[in-house]
mmCIF file of C-alpha atoms and ligand atoms in Angstrom:
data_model
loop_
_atom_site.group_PDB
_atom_site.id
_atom_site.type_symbol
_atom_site.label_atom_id
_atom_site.label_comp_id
_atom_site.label_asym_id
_atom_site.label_seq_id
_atom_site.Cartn_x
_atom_site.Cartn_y
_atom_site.Cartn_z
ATOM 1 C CA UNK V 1 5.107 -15.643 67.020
ATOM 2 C CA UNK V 2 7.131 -17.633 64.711
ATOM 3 C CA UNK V 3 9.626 -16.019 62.705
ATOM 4 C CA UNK V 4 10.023 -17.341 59.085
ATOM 5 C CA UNK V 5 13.534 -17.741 57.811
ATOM 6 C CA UNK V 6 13.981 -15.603 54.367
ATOM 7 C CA UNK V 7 16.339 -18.205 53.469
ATOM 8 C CA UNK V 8 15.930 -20.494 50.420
ATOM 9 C CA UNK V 9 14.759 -23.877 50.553
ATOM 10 C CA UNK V 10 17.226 -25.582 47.992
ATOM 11 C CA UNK V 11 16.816 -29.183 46.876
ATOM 12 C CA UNK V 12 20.542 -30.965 45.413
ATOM 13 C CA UNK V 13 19.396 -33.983 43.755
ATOM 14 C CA UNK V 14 22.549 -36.640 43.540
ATOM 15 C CA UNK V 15 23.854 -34.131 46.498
ATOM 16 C CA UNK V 16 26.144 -37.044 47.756
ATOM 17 C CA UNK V 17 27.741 -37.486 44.226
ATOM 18 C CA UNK V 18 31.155 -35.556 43.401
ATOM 19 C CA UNK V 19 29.644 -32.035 41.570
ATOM 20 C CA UNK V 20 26.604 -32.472 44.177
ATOM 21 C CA UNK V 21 28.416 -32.430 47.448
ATOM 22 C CA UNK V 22 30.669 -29.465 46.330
ATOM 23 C CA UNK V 23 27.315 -28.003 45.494
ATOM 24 C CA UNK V 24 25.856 -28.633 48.709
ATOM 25 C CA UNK V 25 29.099 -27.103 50.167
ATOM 26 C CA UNK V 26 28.018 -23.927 48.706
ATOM 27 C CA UNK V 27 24.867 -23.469 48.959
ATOM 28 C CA UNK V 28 25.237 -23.784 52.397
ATOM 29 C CA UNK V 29 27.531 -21.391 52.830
ATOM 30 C CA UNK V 30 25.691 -18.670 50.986
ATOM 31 C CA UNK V 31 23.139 -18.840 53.580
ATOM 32 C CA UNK V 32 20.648 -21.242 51.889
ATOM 33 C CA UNK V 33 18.582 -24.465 53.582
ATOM 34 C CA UNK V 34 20.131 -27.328 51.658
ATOM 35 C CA UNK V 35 17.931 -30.848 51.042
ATOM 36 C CA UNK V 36 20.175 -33.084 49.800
ATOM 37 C CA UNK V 37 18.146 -36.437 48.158
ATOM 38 C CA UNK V 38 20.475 -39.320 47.179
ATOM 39 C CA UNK V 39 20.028 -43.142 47.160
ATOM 40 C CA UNK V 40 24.030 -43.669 47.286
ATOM 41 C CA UNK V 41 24.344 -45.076 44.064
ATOM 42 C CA UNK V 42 27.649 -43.519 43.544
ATOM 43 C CA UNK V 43 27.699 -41.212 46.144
ATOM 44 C CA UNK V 44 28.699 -41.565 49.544
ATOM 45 C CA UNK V 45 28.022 -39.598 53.142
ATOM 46 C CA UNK V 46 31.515 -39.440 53.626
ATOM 47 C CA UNK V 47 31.509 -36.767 50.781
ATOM 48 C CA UNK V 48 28.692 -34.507 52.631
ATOM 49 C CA UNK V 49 29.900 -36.222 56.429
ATOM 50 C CA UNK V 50 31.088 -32.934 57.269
ATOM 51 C CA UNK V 51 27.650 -31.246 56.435
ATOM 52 C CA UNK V 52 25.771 -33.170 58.642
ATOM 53 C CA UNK V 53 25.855 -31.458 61.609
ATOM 54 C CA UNK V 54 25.258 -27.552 60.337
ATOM 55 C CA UNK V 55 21.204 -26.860 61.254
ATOM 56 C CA UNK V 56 20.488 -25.775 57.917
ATOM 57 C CA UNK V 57 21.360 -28.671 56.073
ATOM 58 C CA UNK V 58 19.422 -32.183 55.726
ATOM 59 C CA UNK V 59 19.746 -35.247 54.255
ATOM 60 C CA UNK V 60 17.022 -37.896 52.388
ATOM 61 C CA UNK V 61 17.732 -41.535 51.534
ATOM 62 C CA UNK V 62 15.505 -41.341 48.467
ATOM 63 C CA UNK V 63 15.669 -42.623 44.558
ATOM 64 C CA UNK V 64 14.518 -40.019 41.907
ATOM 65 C CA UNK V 65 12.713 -42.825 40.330
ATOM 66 C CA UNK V 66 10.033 -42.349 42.344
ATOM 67 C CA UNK V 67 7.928 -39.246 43.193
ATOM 68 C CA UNK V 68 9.516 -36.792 46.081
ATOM 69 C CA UNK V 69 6.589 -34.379 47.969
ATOM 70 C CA UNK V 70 9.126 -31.672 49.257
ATOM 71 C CA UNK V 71 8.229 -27.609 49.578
ATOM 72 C CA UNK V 72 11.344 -26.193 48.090
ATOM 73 C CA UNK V 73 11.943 -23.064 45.717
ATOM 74 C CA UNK V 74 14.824 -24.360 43.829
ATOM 75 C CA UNK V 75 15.858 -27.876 42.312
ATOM 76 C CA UNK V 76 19.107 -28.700 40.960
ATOM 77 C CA UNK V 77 18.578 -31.891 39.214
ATOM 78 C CA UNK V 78 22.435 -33.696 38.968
ATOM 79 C CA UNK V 79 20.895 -37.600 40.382
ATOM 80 C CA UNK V 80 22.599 -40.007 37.362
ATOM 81 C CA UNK V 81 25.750 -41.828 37.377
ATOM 82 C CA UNK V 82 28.170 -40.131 35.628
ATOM 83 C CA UNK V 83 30.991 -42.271 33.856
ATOM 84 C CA UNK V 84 30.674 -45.034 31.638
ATOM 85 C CA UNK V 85 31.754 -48.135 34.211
ATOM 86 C CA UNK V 86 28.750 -46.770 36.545
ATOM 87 C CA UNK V 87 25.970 -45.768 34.300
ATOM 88 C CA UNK V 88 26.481 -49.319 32.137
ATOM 89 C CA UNK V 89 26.559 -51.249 35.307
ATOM 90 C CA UNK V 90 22.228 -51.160 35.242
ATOM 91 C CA UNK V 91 21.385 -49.566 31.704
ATOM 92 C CA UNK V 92 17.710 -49.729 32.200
ATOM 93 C CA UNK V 93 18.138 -47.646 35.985
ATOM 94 C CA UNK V 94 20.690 -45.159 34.111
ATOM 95 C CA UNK V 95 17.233 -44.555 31.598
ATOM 96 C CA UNK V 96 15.282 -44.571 34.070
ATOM 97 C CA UNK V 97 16.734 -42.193 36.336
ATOM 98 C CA UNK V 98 17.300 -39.660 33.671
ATOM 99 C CA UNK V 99 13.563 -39.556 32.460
ATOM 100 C CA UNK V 100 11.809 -40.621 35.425
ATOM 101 C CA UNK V 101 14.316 -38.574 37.852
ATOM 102 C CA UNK V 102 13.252 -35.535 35.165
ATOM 103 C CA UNK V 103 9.850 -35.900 35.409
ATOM 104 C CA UNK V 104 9.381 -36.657 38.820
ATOM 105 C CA UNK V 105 11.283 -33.568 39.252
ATOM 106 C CA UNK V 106 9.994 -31.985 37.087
ATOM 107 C CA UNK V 107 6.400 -32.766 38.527
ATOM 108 C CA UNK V 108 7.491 -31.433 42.064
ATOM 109 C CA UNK V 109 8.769 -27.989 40.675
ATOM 110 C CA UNK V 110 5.173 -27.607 38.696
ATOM 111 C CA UNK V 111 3.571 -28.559 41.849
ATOM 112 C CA UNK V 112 5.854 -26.026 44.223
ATOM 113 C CA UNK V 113 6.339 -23.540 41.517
ATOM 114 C CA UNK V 114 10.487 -23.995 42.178
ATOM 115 C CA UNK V 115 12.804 -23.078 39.890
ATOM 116 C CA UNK V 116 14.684 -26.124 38.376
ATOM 117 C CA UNK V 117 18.153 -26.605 36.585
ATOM 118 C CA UNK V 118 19.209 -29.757 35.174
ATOM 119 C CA UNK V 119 22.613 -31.055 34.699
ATOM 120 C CA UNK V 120 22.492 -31.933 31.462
ATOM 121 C CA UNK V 121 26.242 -33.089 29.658
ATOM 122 C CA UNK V 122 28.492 -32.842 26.541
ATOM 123 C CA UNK V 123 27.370 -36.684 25.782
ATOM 124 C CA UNK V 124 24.486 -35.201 24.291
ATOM 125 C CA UNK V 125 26.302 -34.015 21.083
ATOM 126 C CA UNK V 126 27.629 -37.830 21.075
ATOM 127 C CA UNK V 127 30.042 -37.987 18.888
ATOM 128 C CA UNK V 128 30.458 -34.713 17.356
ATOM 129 C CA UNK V 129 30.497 -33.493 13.544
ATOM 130 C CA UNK V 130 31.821 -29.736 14.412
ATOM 131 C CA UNK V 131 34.228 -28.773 16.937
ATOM 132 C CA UNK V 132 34.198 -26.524 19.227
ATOM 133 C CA UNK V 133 30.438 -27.604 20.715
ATOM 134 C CA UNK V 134 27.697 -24.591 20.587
ATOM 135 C CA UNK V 135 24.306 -24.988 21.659
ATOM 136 C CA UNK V 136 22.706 -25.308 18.664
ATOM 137 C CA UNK V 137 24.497 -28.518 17.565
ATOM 138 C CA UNK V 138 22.164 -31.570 17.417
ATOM 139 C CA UNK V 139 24.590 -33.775 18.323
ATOM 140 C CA UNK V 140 25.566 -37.237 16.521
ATOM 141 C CA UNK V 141 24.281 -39.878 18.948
ATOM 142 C CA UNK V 142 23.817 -43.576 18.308
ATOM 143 C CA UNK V 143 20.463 -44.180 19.972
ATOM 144 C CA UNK V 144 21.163 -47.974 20.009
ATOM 145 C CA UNK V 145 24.807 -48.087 21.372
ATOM 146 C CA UNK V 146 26.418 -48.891 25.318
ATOM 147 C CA UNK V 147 26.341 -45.504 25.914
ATOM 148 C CA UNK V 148 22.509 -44.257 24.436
ATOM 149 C CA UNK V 149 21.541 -45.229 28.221
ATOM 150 C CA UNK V 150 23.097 -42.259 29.385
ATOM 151 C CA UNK V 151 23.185 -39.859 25.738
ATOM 152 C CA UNK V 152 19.406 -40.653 24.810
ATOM 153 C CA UNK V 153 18.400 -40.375 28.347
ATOM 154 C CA UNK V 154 20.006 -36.868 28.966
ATOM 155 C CA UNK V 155 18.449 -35.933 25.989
ATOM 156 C CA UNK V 156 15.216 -36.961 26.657
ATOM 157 C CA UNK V 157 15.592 -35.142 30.132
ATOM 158 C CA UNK V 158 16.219 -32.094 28.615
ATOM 159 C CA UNK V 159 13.291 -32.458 26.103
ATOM 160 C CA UNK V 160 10.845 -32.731 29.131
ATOM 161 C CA UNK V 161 12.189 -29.623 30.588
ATOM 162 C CA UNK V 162 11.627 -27.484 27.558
ATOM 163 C CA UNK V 163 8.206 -29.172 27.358
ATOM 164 C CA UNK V 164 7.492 -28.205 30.881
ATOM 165 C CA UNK V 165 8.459 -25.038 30.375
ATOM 166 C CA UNK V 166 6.312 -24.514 26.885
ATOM 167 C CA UNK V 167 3.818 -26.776 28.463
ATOM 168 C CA UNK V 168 3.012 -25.633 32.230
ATOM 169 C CA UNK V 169 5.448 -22.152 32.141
ATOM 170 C CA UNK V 170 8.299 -23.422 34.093
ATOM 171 C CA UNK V 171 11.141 -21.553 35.309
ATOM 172 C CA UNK V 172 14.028 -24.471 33.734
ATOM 173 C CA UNK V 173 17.816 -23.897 33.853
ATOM 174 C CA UNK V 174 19.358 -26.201 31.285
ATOM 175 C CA UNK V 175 23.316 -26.541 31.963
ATOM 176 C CA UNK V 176 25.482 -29.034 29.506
ATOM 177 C CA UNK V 177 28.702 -30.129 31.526
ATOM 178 C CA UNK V 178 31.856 -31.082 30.082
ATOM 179 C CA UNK V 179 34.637 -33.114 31.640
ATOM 180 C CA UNK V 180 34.786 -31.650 35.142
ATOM 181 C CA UNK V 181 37.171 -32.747 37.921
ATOM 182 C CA UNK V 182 38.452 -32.520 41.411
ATOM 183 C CA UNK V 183 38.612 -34.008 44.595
ATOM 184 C CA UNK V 184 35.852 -36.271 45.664
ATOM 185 C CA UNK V 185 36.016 -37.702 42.110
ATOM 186 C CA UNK V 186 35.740 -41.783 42.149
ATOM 187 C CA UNK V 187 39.092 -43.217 42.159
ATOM 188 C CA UNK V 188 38.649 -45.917 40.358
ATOM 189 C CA UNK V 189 35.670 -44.812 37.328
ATOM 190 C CA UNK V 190 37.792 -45.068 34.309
ATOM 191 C CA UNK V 191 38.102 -41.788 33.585
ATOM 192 C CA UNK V 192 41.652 -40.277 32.559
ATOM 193 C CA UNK V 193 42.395 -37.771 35.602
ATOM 194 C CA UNK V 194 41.368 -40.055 38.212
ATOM 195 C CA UNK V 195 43.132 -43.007 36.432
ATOM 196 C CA UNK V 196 46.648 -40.978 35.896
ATOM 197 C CA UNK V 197 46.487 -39.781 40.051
ATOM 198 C CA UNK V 198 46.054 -43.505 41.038
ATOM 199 C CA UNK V 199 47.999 -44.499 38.889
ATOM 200 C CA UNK V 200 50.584 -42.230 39.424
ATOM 201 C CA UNK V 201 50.273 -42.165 43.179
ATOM 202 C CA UNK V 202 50.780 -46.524 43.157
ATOM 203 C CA UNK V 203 53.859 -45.388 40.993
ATOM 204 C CA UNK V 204 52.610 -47.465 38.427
ATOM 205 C CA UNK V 205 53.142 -46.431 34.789
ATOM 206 C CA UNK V 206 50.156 -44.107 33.327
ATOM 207 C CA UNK V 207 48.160 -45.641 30.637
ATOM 208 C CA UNK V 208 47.828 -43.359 27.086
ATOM 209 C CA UNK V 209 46.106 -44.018 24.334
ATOM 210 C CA UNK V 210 47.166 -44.212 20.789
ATOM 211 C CA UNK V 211 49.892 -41.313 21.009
ATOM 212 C CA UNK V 212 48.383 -39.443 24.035
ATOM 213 C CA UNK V 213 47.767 -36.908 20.988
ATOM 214 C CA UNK V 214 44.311 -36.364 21.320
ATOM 215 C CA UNK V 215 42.986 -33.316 23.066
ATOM 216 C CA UNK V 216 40.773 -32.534 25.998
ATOM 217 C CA UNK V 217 39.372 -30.066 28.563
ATOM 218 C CA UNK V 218 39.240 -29.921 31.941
ATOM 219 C CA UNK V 219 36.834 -27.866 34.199
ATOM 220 C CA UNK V 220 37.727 -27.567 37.821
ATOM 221 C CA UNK V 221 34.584 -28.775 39.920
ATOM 222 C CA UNK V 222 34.886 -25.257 41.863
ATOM 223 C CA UNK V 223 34.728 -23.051 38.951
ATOM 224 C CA UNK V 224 31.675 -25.729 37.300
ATOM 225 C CA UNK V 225 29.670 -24.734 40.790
ATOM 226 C CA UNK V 226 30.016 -21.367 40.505
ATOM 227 C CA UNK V 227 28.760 -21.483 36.781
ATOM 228 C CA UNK V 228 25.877 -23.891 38.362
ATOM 229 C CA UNK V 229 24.576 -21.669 40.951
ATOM 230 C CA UNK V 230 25.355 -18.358 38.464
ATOM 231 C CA UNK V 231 23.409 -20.005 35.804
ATOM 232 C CA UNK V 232 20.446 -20.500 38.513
ATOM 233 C CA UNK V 233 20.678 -17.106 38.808
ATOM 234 C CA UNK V 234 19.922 -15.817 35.473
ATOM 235 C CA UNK V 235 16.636 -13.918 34.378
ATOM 236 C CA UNK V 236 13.381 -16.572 33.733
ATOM 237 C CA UNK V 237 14.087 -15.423 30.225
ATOM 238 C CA UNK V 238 17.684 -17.739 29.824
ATOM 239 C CA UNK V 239 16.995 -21.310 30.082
ATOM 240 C CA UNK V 240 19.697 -22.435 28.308
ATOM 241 C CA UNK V 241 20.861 -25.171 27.056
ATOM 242 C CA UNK V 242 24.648 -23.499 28.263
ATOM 243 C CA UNK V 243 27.586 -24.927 27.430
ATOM 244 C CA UNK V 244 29.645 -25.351 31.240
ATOM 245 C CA UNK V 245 33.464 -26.513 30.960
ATOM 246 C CA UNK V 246 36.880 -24.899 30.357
ATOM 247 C CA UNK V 247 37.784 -24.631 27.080
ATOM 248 C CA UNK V 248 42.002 -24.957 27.648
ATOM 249 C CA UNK V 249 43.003 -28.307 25.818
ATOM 250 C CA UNK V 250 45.353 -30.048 26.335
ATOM 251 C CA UNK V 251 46.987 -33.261 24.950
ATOM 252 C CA UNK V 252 46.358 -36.103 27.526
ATOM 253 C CA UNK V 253 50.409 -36.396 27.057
ATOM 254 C CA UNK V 254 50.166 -33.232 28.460
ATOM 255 C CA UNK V 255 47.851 -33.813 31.315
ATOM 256 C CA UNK V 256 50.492 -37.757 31.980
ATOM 257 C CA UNK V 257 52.887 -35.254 32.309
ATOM 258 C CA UNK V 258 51.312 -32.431 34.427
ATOM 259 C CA UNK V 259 49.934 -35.436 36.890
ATOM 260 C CA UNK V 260 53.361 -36.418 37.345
ATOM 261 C CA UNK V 261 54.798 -33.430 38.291
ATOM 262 C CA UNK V 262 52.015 -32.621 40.478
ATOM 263 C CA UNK V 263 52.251 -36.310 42.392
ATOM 264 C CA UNK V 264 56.307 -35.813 42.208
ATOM 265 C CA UNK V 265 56.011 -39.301 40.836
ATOM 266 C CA UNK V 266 58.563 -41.664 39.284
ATOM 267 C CA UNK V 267 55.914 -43.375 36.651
ATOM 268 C CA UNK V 268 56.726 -43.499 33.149
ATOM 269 C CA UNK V 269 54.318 -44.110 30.316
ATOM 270 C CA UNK V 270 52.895 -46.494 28.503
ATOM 271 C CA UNK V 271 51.371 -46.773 25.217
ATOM 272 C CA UNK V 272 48.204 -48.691 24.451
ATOM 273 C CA UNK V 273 45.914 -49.346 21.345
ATOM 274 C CA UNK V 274 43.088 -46.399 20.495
ATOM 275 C CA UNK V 275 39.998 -47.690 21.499
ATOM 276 C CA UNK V 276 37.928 -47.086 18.438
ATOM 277 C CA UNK V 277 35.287 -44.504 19.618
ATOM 278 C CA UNK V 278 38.094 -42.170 21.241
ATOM 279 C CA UNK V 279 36.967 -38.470 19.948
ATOM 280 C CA UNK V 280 40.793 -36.780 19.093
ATOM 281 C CA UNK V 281 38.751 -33.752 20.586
ATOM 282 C CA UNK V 282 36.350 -32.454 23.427
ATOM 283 C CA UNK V 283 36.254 -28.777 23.854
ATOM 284 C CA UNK V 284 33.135 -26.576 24.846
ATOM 285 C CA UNK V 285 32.314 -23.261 23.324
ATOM 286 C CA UNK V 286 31.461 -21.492 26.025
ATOM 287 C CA UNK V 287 31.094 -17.656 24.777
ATOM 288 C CA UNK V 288 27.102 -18.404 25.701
ATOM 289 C CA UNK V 289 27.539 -18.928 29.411
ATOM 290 C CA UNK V 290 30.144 -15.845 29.224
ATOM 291 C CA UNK V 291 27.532 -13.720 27.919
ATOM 292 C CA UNK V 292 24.867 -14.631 30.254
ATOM 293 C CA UNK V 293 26.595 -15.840 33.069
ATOM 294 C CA UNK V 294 29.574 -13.359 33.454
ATOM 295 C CA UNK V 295 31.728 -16.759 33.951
ATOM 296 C CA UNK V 296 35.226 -18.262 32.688
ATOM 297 C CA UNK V 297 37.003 -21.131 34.617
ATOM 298 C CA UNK V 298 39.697 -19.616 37.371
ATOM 299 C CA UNK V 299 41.642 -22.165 38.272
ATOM 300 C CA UNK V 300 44.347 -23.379 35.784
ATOM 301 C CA UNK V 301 44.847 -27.276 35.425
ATOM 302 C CA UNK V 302 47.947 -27.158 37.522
ATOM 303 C CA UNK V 303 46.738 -26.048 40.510
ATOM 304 C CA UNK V 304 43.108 -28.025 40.135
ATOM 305 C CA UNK V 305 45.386 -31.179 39.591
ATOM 306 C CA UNK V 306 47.531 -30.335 42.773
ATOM 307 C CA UNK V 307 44.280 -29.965 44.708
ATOM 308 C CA UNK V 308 42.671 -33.217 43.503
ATOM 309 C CA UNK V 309 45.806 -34.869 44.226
ATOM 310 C CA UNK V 310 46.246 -33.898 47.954
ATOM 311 C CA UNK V 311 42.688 -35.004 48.290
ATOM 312 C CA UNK V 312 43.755 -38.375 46.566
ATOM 313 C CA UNK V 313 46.715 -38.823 49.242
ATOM 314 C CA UNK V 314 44.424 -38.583 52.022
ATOM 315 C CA UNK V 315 43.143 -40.606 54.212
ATOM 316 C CA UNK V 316 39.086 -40.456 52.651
ATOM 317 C CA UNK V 317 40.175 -41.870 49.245
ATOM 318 C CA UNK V 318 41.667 -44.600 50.473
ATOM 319 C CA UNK V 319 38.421 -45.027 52.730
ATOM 320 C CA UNK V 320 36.584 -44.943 49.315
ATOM 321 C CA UNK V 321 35.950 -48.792 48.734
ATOM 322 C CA UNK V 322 32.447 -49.051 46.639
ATOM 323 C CA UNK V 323 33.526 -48.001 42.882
ATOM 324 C CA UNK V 324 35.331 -51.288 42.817
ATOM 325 C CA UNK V 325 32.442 -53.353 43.327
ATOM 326 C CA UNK V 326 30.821 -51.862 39.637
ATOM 327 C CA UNK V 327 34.285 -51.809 37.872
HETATM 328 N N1 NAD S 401 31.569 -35.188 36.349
HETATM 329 C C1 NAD S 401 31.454 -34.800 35.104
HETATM 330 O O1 NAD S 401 32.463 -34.591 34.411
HETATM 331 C C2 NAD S 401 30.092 -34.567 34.483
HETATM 332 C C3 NAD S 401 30.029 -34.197 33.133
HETATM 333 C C4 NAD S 401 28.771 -34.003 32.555
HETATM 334 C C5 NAD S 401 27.620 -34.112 33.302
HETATM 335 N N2 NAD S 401 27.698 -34.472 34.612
HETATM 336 C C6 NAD S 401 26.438 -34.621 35.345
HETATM 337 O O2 NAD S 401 26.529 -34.038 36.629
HETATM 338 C C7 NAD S 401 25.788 -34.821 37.562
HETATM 339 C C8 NAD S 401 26.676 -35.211 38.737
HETATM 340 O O3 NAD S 401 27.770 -35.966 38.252
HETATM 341 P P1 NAD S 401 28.966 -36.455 39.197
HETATM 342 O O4 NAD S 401 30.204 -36.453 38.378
HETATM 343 O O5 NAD S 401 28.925 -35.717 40.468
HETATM 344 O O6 NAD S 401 28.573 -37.992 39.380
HETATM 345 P P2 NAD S 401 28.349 -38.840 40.719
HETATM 346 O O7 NAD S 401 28.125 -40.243 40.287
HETATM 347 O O8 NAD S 401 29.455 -38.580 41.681
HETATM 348 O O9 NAD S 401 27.022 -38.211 41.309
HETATM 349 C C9 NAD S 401 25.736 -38.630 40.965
HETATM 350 C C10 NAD S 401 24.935 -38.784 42.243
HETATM 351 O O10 NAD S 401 23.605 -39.176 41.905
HETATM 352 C C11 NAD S 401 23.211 -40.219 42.780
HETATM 353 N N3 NAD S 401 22.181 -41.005 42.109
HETATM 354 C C12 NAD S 401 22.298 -41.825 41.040
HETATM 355 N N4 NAD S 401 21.116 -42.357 40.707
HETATM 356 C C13 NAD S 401 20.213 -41.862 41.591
HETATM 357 C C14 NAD S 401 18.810 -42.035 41.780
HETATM 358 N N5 NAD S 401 18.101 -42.832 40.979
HETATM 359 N N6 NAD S 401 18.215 -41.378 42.808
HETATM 360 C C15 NAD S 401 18.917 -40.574 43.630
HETATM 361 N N7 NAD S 401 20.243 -40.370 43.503
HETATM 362 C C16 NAD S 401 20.867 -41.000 42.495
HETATM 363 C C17 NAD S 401 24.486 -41.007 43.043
HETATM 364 O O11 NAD S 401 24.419 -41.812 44.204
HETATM 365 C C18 NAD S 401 25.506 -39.877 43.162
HETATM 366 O O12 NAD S 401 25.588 -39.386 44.474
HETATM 367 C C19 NAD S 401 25.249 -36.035 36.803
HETATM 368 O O13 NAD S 401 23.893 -35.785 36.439
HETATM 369 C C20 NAD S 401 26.121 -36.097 35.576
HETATM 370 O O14 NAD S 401 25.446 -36.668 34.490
HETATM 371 C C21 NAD S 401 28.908 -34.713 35.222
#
């Protein structure tokens, strides 16, 4: 007779991306059966390449856009380009898969009765009035602007899963992610730690911003997983939204200087205009997922940087070609 496995059936949508592979990684390794659904937007195999092979993981060509008839018991929902230079590069797909991704989703864990967590973001609050973030901020978001395809669309997202929840009783997970990073991050996205270890590996100078004054926070992508799969976790009572991200600032003078020491590079500086929606400052409250998640970040900015950067040297980054052909 056959034996059924008491393992989980665990779905990673956007599993090929940067948070999703790590994810994957994981989840696997706590004994789960991993599904990993991607259609390689701005993920890649080579981040899961080394998965491929274990029995209890699988992968699926597939776009979120369009309905998915898998039995799983758990969903975590992280399909959607993440930095500006991707999710502008097709507007109207960004849109599309936040709210269509949701509700297709969303539609598969009503159907399956899984549990299902979105990765929601900081963009939501937009541009913000109070600092630091809580919960219960509405945000400041221009639903009109370059970057409401990704705000609005999140938001939207998380409005269907609290409407699925009232609605049809599902179990939802709602998880707001700040500024996470690590290796497996896109080299060339635009975003300030990737920029300063490329830049800094090329020995080129490192690019700041008005007076590298303003502040920011950095989550390393292993500590953001474990407050992902925690946050799964909880009771059906907590649904979040949860603020996920470190709450250490630092300058991005700071973080210029702390790349360079970490790549042993020679670059210097340079200064540059402030582009004129630059918030001076990004920091998550995060005494919520404390509370309900038992969870601070671990790993200090050093050592995440020093880990991202050996990853950087090797040989897959420079085997990472497709960002340039959105930039
Ligand atoms: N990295 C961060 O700092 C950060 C911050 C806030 C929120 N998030 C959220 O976390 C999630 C993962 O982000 P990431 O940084 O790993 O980005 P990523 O771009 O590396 O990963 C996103 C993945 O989704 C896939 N994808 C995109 N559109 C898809 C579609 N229509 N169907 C199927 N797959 C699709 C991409 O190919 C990619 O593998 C995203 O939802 C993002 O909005 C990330």
């Amino acid at each position: 007779m056959r034996k059924y496995s008491i393992r989980k059936r665990v779905l990673v949508t956007g599993g090929a991306g940067f948070i999703g592979s790590h994810l994957c990684e994981k989840l696997l390794a706590a004994g789960n059966d991993v599904l990993c659904v991607d259609n390689f937007f701005t993920g890649t195999r080579d981040n899961i390449a080394h998965l491929l092979g274990e029995p209890h993981f699988e992968l699926a060509r597939h776009d979120v856009t369009f309905p998915l008839y898998v039995e799983v018991d758990e969903i975590y929902n992280l399909a959607c380009p993440a930095a500006p230079v991707h999710y502008q590069y097709d507007p109207v797909q960004t849109t599309k898969t936040s709210v269509h991704g949701a509700i297709n989703m969303l539609g598969l864990a009503k159907r399956v009765k899984a549990k299902i967590l979105q990765a929601s973001t900081s963009e939501v609050y937009g541009d913000p009035q109070v600092h630091p973030q809580r919960e219960d901020y509405w945000g400041h978001v221009n639903p009109i602007g370059l970057r409401a395809c990704y705000d609005e669309g999140k938001r939207c997202a998380e409005t269907l899963f609290f409407d699925y929840h009232r609605q049809h009783r599902l179990r939802i997970k709602v998880a707001r992610i700040f500024n996470t990073y690590g290796p497996r991050m896109h080299p060339n996205d635009g975003r300030v730690v990737s920029n300063f270890i490329v830049q800094a590996l090329a020995g080129e100078p490192l690019t700041l911003y008005g007076k590298g004054a303003q502040t920011r926070s950095f989550c390393y992508v292993d500590d953001l997983v474990d407050a992902l799969i925690r946050l799964m976790a909880t009771p059906d009572g907590f649904t979040g939204p949860v603020n996920l991200g470190n709450p250490a600032e630092f300058t991005i003078s700071d973080l210029a200087q702390l790349v360079i020491a970490a790549t042993g590079s020679k670059s210097k500086v340079v200064f540059r205009p402030l582009p004129p929606d630059d918030p001076l400052q990004r920091k998550p409250d995060i005494s919520l997922a404390e509370q309900h998640l038992s969870w601070r970040p671990r790993i200090p900015l050093d050592e995440g940087l020093r880990r991202t950067v050996a990853y950087f040297r090797g040989a897959e980054a420079a085997a990472l070609p497709r960002v340039a052909a959105y930039a």
